[in-house]
CSV table of C-alpha atoms in Angstrom, one decimal:
chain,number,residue,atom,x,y,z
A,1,UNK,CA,14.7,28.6,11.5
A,2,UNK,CA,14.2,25.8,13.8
A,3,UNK,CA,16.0,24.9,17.5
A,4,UNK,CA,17.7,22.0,15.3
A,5,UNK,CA,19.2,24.0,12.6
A,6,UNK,CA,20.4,26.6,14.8
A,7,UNK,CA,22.2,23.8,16.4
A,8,UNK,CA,23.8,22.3,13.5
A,9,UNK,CA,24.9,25.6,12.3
A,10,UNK,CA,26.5,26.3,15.5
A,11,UNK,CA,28.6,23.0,15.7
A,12,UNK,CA,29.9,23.9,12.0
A,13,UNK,CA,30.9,27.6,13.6
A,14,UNK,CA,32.7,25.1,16.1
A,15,UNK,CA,34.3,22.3,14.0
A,16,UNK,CA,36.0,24.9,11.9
A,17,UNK,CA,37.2,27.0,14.8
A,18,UNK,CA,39.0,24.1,15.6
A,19,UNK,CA,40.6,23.3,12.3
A,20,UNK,CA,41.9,26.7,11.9
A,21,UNK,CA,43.5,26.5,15.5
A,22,UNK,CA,45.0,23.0,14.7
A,23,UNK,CA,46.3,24.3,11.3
A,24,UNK,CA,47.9,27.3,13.3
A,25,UNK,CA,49.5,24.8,15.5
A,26,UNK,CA,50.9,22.9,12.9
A,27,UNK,CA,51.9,26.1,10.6
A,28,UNK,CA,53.7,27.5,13.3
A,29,UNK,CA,55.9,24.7,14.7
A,30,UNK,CA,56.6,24.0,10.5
A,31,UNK,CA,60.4,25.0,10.3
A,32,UNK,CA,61.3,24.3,6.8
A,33,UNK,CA,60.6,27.7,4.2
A,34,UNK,CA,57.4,27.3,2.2
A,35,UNK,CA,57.5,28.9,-1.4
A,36,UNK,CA,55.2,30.5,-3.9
A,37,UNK,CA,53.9,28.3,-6.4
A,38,UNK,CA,56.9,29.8,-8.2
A,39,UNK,CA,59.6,28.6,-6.0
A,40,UNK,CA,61.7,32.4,-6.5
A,41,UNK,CA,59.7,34.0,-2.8
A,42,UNK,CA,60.0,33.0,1.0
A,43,UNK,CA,56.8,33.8,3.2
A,44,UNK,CA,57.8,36.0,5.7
A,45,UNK,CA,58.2,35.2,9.4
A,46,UNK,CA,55.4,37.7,10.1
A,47,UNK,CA,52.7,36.6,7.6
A,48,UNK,CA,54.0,32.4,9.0
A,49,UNK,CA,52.9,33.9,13.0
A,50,UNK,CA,50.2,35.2,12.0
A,51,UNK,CA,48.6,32.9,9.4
A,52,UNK,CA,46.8,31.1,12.4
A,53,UNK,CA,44.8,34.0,12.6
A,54,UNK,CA,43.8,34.4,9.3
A,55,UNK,CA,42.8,30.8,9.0
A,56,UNK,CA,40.4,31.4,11.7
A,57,UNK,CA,39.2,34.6,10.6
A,58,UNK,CA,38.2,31.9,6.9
A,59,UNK,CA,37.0,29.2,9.1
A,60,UNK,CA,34.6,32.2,11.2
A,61,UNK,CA,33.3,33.4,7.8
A,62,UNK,CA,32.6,29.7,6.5
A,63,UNK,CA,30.6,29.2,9.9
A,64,UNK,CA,28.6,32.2,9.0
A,65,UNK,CA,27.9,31.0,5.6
A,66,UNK,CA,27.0,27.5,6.5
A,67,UNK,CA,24.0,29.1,8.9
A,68,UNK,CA,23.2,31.0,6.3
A,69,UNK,CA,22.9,28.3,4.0
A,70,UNK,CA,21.1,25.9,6.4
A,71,UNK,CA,18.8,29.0,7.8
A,72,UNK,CA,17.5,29.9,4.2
A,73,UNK,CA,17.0,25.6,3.2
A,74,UNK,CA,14.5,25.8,6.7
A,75,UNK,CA,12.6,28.7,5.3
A,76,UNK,CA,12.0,27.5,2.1
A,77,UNK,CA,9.1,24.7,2.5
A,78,UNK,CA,8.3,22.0,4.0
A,79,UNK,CA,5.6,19.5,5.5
A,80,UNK,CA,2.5,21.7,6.0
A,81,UNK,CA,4.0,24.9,3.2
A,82,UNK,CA,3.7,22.3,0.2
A,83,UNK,CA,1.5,23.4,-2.3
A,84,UNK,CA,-1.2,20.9,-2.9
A,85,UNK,CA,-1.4,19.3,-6.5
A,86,UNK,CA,-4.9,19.8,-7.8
A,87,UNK,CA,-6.3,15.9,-9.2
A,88,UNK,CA,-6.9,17.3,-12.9
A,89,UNK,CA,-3.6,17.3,-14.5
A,90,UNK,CA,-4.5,19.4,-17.9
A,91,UNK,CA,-5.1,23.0,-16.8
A,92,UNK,CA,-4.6,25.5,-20.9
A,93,UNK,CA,-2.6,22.9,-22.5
A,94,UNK,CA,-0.2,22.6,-19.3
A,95,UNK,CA,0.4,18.8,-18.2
A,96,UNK,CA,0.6,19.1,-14.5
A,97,UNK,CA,3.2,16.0,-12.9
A,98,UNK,CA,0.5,13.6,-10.7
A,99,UNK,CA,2.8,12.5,-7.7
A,100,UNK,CA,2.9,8.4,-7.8
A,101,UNK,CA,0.1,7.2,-5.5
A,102,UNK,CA,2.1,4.0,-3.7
A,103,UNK,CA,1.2,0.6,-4.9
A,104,UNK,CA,0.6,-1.7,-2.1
A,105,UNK,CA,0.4,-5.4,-1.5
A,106,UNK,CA,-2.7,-5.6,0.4
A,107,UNK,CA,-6.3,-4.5,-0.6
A,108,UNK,CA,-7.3,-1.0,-0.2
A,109,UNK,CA,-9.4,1.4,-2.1
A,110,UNK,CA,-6.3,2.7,-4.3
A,111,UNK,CA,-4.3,-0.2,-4.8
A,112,UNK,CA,-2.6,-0.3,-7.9
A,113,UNK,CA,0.8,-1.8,-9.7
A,114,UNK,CA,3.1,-2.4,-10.3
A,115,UNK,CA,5.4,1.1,-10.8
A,116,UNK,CA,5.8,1.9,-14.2
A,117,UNK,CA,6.8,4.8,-16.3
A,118,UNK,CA,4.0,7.3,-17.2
A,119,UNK,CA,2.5,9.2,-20.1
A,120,UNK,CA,0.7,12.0,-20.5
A,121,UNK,CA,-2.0,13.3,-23.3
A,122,UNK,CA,1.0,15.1,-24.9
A,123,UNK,CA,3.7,13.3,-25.0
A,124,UNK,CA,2.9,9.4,-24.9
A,125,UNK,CA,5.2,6.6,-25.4
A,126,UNK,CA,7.3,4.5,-27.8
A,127,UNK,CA,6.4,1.6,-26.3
A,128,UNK,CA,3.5,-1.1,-25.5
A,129,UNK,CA,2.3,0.5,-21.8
A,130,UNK,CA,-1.4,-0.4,-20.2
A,131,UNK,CA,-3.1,1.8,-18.3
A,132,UNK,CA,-0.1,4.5,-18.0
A,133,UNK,CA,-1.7,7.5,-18.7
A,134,UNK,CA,-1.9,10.3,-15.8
A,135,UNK,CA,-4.2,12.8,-17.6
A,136,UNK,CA,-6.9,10.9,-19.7
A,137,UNK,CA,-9.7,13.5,-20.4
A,138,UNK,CA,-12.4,11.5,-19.3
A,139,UNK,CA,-10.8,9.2,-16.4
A,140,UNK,CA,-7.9,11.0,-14.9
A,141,UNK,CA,-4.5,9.3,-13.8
A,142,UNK,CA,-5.2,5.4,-15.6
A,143,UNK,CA,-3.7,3.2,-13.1
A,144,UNK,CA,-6.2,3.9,-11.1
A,145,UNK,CA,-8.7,1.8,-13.5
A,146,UNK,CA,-10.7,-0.3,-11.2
A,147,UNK,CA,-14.2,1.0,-9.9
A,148,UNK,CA,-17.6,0.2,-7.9
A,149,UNK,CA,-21.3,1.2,-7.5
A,150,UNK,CA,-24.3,0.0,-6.8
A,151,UNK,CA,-26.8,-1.1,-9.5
A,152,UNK,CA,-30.1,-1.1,-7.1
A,153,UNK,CA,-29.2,1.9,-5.5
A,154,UNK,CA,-30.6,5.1,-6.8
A,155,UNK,CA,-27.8,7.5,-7.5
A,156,UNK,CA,-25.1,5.4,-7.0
A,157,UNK,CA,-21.5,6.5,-8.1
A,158,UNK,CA,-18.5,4.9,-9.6
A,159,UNK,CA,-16.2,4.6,-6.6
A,160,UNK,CA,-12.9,3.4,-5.5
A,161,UNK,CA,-15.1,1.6,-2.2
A,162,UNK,CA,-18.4,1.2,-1.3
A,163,UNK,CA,-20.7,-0.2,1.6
A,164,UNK,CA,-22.6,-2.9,0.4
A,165,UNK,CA,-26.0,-4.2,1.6
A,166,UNK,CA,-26.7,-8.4,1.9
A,167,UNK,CA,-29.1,-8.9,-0.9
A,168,UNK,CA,-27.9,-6.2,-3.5
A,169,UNK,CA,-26.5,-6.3,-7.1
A,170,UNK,CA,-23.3,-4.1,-7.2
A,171,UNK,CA,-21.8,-3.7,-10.8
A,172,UNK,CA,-17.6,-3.5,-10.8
A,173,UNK,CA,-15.7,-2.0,-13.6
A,174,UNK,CA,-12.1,-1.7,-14.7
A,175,UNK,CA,-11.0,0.8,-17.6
A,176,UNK,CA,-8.3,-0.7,-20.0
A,177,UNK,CA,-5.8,1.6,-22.7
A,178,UNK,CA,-2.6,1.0,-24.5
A,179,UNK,CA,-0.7,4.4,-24.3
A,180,UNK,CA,1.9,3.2,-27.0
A,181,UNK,CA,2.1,6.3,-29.5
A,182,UNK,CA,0.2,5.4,-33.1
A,183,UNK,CA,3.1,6.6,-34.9
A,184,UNK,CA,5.5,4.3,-33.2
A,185,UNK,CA,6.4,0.7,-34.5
A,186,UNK,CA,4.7,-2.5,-32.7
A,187,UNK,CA,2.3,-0.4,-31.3
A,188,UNK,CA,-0.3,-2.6,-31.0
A,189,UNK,CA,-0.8,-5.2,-27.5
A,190,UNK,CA,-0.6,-8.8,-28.5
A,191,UNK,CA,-2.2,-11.3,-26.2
A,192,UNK,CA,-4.2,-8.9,-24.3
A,193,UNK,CA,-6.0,-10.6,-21.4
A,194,UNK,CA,-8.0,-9.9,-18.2
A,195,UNK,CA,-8.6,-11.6,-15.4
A,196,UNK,CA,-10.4,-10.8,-12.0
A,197,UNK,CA,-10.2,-11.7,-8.4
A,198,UNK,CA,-12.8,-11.9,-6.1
A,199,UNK,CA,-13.3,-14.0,-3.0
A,200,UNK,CA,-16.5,-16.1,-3.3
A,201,UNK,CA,-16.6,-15.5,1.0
A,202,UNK,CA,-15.3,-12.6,3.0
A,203,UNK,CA,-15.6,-10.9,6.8
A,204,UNK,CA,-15.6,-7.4,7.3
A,205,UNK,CA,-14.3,-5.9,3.9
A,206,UNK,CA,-13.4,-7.9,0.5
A,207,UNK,CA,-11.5,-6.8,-2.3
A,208,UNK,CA,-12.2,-7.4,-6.2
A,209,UNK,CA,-8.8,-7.0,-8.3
A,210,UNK,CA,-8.7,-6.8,-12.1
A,211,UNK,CA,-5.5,-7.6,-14.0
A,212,UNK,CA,-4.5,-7.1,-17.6
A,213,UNK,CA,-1.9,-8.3,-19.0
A,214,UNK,CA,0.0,-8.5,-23.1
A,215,UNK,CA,2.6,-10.2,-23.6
A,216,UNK,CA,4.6,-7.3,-25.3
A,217,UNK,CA,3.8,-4.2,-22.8
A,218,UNK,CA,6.2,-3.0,-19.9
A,219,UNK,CA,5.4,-4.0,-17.9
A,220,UNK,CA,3.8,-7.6,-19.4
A,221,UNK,CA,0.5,-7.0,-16.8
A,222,UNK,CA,-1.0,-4.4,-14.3
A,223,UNK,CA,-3.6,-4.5,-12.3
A,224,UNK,CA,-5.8,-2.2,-9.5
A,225,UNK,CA,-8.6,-3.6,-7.6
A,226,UNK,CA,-11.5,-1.8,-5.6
A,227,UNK,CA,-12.8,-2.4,-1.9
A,228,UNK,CA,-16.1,-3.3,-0.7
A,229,UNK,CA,-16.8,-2.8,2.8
A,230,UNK,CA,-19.5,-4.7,5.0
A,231,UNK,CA,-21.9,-2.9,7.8
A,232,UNK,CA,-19.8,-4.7,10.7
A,233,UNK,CA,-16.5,-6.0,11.0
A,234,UNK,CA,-17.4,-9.4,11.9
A,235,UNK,CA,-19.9,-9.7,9.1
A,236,UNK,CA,-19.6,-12.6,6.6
A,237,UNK,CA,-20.7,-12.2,3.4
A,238,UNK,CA,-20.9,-14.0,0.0
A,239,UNK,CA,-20.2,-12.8,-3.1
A,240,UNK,CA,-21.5,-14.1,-6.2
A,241,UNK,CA,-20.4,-13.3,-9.8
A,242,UNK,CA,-24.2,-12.6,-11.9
A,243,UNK,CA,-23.2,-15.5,-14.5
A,244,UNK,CA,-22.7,-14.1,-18.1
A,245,UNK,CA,-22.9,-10.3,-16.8
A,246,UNK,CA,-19.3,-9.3,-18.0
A,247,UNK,CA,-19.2,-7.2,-20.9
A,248,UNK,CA,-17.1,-5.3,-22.7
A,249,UNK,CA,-17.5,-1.8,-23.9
A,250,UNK,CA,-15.0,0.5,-26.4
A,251,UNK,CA,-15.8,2.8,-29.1
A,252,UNK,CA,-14.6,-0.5,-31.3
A,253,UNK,CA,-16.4,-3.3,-33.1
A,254,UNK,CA,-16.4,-5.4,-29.7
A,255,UNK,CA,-18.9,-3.0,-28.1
A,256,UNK,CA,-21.3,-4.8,-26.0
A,257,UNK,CA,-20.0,-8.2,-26.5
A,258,UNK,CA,-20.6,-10.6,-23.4
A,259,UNK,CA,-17.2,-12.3,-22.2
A,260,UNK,CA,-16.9,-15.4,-20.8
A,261,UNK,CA,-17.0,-16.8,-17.2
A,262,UNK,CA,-13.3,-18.0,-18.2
A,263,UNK,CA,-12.6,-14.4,-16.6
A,264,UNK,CA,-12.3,-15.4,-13.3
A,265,UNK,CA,-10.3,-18.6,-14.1
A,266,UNK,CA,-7.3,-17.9,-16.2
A,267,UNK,CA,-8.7,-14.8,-17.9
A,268,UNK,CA,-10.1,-13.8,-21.1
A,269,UNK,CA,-9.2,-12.2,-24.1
A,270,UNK,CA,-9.4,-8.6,-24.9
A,271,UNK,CA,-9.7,-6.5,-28.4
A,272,UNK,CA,-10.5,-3.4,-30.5
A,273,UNK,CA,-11.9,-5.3,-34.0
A,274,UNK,CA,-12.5,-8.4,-32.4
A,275,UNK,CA,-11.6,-10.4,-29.3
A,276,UNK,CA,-8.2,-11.9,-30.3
A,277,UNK,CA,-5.7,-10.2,-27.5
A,278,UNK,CA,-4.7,-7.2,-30.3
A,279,UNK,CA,-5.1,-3.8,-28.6
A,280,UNK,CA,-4.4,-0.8,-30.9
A,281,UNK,CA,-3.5,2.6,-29.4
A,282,UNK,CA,-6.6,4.4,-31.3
A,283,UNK,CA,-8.6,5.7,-29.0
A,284,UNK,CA,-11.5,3.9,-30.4
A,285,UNK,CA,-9.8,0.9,-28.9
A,286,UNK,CA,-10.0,2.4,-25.5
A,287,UNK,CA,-12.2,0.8,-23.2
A,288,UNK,CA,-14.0,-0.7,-20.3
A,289,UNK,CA,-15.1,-4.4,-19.1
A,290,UNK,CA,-18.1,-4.6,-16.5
A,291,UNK,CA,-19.0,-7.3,-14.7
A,292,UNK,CA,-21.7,-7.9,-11.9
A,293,UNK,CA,-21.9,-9.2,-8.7
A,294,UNK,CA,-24.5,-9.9,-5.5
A,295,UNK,CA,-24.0,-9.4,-2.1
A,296,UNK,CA,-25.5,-12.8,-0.2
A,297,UNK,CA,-25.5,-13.2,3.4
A,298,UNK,CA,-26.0,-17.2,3.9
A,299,UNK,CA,-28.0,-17.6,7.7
A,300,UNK,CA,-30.5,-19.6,9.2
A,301,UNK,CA,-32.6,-20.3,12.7
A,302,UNK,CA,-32.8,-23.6,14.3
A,303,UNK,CA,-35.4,-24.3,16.9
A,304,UNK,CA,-36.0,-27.3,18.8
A,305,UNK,CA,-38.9,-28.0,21.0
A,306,UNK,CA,-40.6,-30.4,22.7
A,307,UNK,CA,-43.8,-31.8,24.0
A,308,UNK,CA,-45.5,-35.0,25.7
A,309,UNK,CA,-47.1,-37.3,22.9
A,310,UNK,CA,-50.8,-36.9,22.4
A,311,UNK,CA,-51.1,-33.9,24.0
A,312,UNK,CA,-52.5,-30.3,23.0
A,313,UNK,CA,-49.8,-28.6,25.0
A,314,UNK,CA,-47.6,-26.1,23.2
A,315,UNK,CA,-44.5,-26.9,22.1
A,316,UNK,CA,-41.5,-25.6,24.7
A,317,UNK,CA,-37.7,-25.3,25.1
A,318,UNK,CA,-37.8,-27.8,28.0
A,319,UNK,CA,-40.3,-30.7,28.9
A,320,UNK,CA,-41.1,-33.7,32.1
A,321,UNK,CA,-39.9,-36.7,31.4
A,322,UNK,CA,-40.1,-39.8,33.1
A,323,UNK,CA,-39.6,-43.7,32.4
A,324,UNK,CA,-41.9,-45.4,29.5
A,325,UNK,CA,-42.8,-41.6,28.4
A,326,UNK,CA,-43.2,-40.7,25.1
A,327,UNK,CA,-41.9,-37.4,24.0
A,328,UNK,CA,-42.5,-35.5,20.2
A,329,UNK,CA,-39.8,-33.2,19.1
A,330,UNK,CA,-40.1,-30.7,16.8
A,331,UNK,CA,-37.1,-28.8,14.9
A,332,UNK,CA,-37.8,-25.8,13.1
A,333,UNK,CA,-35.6,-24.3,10.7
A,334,UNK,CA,-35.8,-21.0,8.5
A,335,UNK,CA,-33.4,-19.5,6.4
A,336,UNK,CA,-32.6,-15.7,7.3
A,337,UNK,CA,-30.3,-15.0,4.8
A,338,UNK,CA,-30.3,-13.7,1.1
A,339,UNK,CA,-29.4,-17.0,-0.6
A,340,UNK,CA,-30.8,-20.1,-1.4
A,341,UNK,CA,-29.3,-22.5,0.7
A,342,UNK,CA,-29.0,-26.5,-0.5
A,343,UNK,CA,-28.6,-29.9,0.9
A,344,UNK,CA,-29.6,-28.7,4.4
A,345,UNK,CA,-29.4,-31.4,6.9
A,346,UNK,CA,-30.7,-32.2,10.0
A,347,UNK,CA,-29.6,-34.4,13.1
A,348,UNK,CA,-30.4,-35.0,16.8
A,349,UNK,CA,-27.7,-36.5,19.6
A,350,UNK,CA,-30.1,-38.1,22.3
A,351,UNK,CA,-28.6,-38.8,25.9
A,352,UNK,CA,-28.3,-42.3,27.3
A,353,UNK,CA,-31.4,-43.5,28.5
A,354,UNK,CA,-33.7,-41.8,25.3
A,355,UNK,CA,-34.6,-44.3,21.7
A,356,UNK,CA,-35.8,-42.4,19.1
A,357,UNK,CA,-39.1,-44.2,17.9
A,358,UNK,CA,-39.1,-46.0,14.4
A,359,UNK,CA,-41.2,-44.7,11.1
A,360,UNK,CA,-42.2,-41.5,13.6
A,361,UNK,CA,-40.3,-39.3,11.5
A,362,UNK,CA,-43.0,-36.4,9.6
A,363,UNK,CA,-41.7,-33.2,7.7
A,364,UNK,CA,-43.7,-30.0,6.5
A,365,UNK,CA,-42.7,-27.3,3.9
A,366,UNK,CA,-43.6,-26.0,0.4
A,367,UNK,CA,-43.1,-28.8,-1.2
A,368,UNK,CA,-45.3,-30.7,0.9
A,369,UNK,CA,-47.6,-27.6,1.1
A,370,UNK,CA,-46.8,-27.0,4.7
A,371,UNK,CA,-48.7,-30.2,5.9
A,372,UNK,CA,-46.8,-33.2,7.4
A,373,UNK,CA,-46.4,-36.2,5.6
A,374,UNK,CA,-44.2,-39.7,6.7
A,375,UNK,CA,-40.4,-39.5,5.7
A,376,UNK,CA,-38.0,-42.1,6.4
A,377,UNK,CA,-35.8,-42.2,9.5
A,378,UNK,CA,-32.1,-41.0,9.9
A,379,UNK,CA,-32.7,-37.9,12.0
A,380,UNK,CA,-31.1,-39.6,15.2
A,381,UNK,CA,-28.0,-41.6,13.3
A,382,UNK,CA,-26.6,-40.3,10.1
A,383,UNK,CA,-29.1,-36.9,9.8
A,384,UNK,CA,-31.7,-36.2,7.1
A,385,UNK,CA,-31.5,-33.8,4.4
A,386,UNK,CA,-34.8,-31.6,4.2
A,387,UNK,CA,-33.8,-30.4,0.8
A,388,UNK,CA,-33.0,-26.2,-0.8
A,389,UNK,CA,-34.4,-23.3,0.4
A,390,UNK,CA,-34.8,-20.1,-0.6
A,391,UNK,CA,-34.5,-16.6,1.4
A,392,UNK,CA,-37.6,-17.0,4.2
A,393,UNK,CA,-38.2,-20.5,3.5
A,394,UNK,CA,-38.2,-22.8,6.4
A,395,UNK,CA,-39.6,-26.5,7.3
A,396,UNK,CA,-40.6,-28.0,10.5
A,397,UNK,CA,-39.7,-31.8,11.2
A,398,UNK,CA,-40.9,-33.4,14.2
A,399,UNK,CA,-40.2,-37.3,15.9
A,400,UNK,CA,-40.9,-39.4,18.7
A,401,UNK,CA,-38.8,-39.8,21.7
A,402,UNK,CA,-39.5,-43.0,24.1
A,403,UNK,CA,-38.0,-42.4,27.5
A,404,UNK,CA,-36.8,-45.8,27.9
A,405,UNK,CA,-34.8,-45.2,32.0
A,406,UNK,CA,-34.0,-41.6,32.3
A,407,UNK,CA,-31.8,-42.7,35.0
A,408,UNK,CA,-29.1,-43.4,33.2
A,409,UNK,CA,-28.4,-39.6,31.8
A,410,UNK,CA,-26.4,-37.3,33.4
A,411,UNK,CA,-29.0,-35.8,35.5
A,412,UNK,CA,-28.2,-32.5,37.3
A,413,UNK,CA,-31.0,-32.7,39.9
A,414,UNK,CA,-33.8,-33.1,38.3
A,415,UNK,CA,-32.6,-31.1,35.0
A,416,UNK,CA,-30.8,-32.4,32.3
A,417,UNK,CA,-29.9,-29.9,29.3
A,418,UNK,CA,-28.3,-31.7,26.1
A,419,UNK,CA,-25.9,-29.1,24.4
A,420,UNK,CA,-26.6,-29.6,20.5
A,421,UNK,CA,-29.4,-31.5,20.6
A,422,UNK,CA,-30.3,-30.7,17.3
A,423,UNK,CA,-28.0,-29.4,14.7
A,424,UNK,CA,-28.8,-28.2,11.3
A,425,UNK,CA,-26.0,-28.1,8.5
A,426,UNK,CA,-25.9,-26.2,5.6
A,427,UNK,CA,-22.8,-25.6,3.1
A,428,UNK,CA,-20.2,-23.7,5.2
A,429,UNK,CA,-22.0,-23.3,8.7
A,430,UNK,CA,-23.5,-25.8,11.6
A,431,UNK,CA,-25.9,-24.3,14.0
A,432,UNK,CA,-26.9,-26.5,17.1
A,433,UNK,CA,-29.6,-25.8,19.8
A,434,UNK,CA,-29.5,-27.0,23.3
A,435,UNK,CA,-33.3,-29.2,25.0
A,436,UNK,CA,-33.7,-29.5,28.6
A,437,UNK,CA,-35.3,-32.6,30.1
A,438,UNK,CA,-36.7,-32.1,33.6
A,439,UNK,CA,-37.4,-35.1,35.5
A,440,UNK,CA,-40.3,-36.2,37.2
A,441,UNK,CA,-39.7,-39.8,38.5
């Protein structure tokens, strides 16, 4: 019994002590005769002096049984006595009651919803329900129907999360039934759909959510979702949908039939004999759609350097300048990440003072099998856009700078470091790098 209960019962003890001795009050200043339920038999004046006592004696006894009462509720379980509920919920033919995980409104790795009333193996119901099962033989409690794993990892396990790697293939899943008994009438789910959700790019963790819907279930849709969590926190990743990898598998005639990229739009249909939204409650019917997806971490490198014009000198982060000098620039640009990046552009912001040199503009990559050929100008006024490249490949594009009065920048000394002096652009991320001038006038 704890220091809280022993308290409570002692302030019952004490708010009937005090009722009996107000009651006693009150019986003995009562002057008027008080009669039997019969009316025929006055109370005596002994039994009306000492009544007082007698209602204390009841209210002692009621203390007494109220301790008792709250002592033995204490003893009986609580926080850390409760039995745990083991996860299978058919042990010989006994259907074990799965406590309701929470649904929540944000992503985690259980997420599920909406409530809804269950079923079990034995005892299923009369009407349309998705997913309501809490003991299916092969998958456990149903609303829990939406899983990951990897499809380039050896071993890899259907999971509620998983850590994913930039560069992967990862294969998601969500399990669909209708739970209606067969024997009932309108058993079968009209205008079954699913649809998923999946950001195309996330930081730190993303969630994929699957949702199915009919228009004559209770409730009308459902849905769970699984997480996928990145190696940092302020990691961004991409995720792309594999195009024309969703499937979807059931003991029915749709086995194996691809399903449209419609299912991350507005959804597509689902079936048992065909795809036209009509889910029977055979277990043939019963089933699964799988879909895939890669893990892409868009990045790049930018490098600028420079170097006086017609020299063998090596190409550096900082270079002498002074009036009527010509200097060649070089920007170098890889892509790091895992995806083909497209339309990536180049640009340069020269300080007061600097002209960038007509028709000296020369590029080098695959396409021009790494040598450097003439490209047109741009790179110092609107930028130039060096074309796609995939993971590792880079180019190198290089110009002529004419130091026209060096004066006129914002020398600090004899240095002069121009934040940004080139930038390269590709969809969703800008990268600039700084060049230092040093003077020499």
């Amino acid at each position: 019994m704890t220091s809280s209960q022993i308290f409570l019962s002692f302030f019952i003890g004490l708010l009937t002590a005090a009722m009996a001795g107000t009651v006693s009050y009150l019986w003995r200043r009562h002057q008027q005769s008080v009669f039997t339920t019969t009316g025929s038999l006055r109370f005596r004046d002994t039994f009306r002096h000492r009544s007082g006592f007698l209602i204390a004696l009841i209210g002692l006894v009621f203390g007494f049984a109220a301790w008792g009462f709250i002592a033995s509720v204490g003893d009986t379980g609580g926080g850390n006595n409760a039995a745990s509920i083991p996860p299978s919920s058919a042990h010989g033919g006994v259907v074990v009651q799965i406590p309701d995980p929470q649904p929540t409104t944000t992503f985690s790795p259980a997420e599920w919803g909406p409530s809804r009333d269950t079923v079990s193996s034995l005892s299923r119901n009369s009407v349309v329900t998705i997913n309501a099962m809490l003991d299916n033989p092969v998958r456990g409690d149903e609303r829990n129907f939406a899983q990951v794993r990897g499809l380039d990892e050896a071993n890899s396990e259907y999971g509620d999360q998983m850590i994913v790697r930039p560069g992967l293939v990862y294969v998601g899943v969500f399990h669909f039934a209708n739970d209606a008994s067969p024997d009932s009438p309108g058993s079968i789910a009209n205008d079954t759909h699913i649809r998923i959700q999946m950001p195309g790019v996330a930081t730190g963790a993303a969630g994929a959510r699957g949702i199915i819907s009919s228009s004559n279930a209770a409730p009308s849709e459902v849905w769970d979702g699984f997480t996928v969590l990145f190696d940092s926190p302020a990691d961004q990743y991409a995720l792309r949908y594999v195009q024309g990898s969703a499937t979807i598998h059931s003991g029915g005639p749709v086995n194996g039939t691809p399903l449209s990229d419609d299912i991350f739009v507005g959804g597509v249909l689902l079936g048992c004999d065909a795809l036209d939204g009509k889910l029977g409650p055979a277990p043939e019917c019963e089933g699964f759609v799988t879909f895939r997806f890669r893990v892409d971490q868009p990045d790049f490198d930018v490098i600028v350097e420079a170097r006086q014009k017609g020299t063998d000198a090596a190409y550096m982060d900082n270079v002498e300048v002074s009036a009527g000098d010509v200097v060649q620039v070089r920007v170098t640009y890889q892509n790091q990440g895992t995806t083909q990046q497209d339309k990536v552009g180049l640009r340069v912001r020269l300080p007061e003072g600097f002209r960038y040199v007509r028709e000296s503009s020369e590029i080098a990559n695959e396409t021009t099998g790494g040598k450097y050929r003439k490209t047109i100008d741009g790179i110092a006024t609107t930028g130039y856009n060096i074309g796609s490249y995939q993971p590792r490949g880079n180019a190198f594009f290089k110009f002529d700078v004419m130091v026209d009065d060096p004066g006129k920048a914002p020398f600090v000394g004899p240095w002069l470091t121009v934040d940004d002096f080139a930038t390269a652009a590709t969809t969703g991320e800008t990268k600039g790098v700084p060049l230092t001038f040093i003077s020499v006038r």
